[in-house]
mmCIF file of C-alpha atoms in Angstrom:
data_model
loop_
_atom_site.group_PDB
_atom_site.id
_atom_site.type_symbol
_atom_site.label_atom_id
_atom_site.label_comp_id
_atom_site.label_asym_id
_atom_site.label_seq_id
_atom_site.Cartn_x
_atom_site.Cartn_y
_atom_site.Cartn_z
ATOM 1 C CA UNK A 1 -33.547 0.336 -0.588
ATOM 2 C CA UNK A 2 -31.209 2.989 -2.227
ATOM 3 C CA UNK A 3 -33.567 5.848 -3.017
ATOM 4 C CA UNK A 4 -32.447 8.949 -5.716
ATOM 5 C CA UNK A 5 -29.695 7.187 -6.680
ATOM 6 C CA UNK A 6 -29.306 8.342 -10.274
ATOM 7 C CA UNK A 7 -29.643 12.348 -8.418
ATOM 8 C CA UNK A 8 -27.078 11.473 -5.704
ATOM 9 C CA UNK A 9 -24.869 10.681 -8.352
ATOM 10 C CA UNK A 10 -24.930 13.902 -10.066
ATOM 11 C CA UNK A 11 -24.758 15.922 -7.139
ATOM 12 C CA UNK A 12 -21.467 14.177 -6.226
ATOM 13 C CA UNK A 13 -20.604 14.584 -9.968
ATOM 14 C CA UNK A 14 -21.325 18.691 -10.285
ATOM 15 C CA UNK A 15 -19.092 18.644 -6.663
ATOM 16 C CA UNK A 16 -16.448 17.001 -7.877
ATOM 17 C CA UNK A 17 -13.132 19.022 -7.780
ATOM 18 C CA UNK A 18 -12.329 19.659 -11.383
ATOM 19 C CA UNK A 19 -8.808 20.858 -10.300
ATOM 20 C CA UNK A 20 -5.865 18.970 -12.357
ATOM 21 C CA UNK A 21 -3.825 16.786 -9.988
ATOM 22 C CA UNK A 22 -1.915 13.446 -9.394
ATOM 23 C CA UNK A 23 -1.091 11.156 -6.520
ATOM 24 C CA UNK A 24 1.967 8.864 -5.783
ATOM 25 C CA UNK A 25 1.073 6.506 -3.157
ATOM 26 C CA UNK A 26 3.376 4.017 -1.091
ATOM 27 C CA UNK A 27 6.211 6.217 -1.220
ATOM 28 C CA UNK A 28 9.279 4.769 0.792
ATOM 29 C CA UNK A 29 10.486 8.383 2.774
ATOM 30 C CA UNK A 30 8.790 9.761 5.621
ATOM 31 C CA UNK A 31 6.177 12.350 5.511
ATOM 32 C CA UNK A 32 7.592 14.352 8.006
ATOM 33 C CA UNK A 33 10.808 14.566 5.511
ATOM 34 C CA UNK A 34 8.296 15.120 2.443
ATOM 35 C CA UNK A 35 6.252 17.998 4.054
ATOM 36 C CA UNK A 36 9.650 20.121 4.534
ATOM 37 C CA UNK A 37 10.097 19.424 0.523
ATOM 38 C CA UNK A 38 6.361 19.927 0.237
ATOM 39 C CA UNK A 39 6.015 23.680 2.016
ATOM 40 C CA UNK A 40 8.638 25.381 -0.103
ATOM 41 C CA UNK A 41 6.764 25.320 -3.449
ATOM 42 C CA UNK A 42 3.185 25.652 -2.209
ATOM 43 C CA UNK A 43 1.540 28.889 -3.638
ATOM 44 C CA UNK A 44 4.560 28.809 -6.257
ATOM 45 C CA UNK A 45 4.179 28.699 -10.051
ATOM 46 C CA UNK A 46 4.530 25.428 -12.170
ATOM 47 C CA UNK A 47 7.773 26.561 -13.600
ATOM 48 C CA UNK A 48 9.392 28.183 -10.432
ATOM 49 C CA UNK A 49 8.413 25.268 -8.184
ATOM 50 C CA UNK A 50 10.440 22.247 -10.409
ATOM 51 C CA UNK A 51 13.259 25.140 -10.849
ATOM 52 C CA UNK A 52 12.821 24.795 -6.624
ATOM 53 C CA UNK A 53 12.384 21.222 -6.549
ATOM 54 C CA UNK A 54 15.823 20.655 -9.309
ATOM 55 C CA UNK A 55 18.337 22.931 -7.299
ATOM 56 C CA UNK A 56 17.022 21.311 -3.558
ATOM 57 C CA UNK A 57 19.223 18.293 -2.441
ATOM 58 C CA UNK A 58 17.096 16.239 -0.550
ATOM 59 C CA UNK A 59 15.714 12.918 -1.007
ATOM 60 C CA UNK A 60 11.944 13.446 -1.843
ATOM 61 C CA UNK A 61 12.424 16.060 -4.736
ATOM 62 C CA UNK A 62 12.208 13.131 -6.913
ATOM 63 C CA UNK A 63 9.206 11.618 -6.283
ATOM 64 C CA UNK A 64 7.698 15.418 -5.957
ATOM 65 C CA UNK A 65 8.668 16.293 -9.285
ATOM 66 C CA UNK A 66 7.469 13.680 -11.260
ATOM 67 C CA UNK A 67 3.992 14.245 -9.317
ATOM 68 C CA UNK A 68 4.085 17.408 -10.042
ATOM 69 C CA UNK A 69 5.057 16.531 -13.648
ATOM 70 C CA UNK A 70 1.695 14.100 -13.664
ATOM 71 C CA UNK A 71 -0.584 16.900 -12.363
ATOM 72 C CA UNK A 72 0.681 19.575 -15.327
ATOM 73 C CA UNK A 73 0.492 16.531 -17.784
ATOM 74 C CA UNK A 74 -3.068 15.831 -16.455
ATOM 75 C CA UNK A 75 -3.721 19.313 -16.511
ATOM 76 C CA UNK A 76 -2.187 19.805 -20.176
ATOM 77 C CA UNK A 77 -4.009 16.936 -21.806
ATOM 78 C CA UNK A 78 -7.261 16.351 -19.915
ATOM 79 C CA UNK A 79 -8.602 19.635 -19.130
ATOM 80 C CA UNK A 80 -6.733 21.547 -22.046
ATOM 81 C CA UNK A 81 -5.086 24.245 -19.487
ATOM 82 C CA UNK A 82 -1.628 25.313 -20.649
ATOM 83 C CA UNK A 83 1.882 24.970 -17.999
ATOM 84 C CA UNK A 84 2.811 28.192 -17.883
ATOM 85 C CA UNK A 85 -0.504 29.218 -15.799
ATOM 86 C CA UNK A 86 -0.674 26.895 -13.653
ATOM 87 C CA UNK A 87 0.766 27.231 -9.895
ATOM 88 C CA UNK A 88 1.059 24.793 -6.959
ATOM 89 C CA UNK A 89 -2.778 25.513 -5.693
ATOM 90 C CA UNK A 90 -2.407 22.584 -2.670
ATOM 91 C CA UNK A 91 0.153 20.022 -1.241
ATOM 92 C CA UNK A 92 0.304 17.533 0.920
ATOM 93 C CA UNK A 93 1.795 14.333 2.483
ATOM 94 C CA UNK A 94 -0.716 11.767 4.392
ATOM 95 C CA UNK A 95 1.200 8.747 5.976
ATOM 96 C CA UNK A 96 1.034 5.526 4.425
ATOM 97 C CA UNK A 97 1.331 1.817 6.107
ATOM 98 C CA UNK A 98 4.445 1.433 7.935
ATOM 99 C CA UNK A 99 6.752 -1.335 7.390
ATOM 100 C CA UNK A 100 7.949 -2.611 11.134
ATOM 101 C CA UNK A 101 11.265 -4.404 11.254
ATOM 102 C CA UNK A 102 12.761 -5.098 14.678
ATOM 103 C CA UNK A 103 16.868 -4.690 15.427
ATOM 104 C CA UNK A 104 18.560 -7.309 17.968
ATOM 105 C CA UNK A 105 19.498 -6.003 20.892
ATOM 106 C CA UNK A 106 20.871 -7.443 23.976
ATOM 107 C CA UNK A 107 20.250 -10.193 26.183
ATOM 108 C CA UNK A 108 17.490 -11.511 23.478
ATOM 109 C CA UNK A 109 15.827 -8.314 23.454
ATOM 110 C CA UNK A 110 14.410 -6.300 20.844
ATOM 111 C CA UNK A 111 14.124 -3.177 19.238
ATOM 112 C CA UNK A 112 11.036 -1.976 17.023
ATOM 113 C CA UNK A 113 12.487 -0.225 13.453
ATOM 114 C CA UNK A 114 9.243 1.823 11.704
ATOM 115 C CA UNK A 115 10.023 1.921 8.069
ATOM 116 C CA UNK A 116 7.470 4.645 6.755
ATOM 117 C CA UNK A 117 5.607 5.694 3.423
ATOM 118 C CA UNK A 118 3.901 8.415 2.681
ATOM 119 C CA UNK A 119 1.093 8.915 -0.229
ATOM 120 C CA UNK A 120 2.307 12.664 -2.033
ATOM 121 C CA UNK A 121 -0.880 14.428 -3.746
ATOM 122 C CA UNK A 122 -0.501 17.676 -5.502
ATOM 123 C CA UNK A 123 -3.530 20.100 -6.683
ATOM 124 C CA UNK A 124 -2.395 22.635 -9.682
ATOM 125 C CA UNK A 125 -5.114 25.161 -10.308
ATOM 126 C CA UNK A 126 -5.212 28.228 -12.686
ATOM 127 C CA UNK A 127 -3.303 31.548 -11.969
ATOM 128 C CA UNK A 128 -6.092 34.359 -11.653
ATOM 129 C CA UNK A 129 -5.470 37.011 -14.248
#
């Protein structure tokens, strides 16, 4: 019998982050790759980090900036904060299911391929004045 259900529920409500941010899950590149991506714009500003994530040639820019894109958007329209404040507050890159292919290899044998996702989540907070 669930007891103080209606109170539990706005506890977990009043403890809720209230942070803007955005998630892209089942991303096909591997975290590890992501992360290096990942670490150069944490701490930096809205604007500076898709200046960053524009000029960087690697393969999970993309998917970062339309995340980060989702979490200002988010931010913008939900919670009435404006781009130019914002900054990169927390980033990260959890691993996702992994695809598992195998290669042929010799005398019948065979060889285990790991195709990997990752799930990208960025926080944007407010810059303190």
């Amino acid at each position: 019998m669930a007891t103080r259900i209606r109170e539990k529920a706005k506890e977990r409500q009043q403890a809720k982050d209230k942070r803007p941010c955005a998630t892209a899950r089942y991303i096909r590149i591997s975290p590890d790759k992501v992360r290096i991506v990942l670490d150069t714009i944490r701490g930096e500003s809205y604007v500076n980090a898709v200046a960053i994530l524009k000029n960087t040639s690697k393969a999970a820019c993309e998917p970062i900036i339309k995340v980060l894109d989702s979490a200002a958007a988010n931010a913008e329209n939900n919670l009435g904060m404006s781009k130019n404040e914002l900054y990169v507050a927390e980033c990260f890159a959890n691993a996702g299911p992994i695809l598992k292919r195998i290669m042929p290899r010799a005398k019948g044998s065979a060889s285990r391929i790991n195709k990997r996702t990752s799930h990208i989540t960025v926080i944007l907070d407010t810059m303190a004045k």
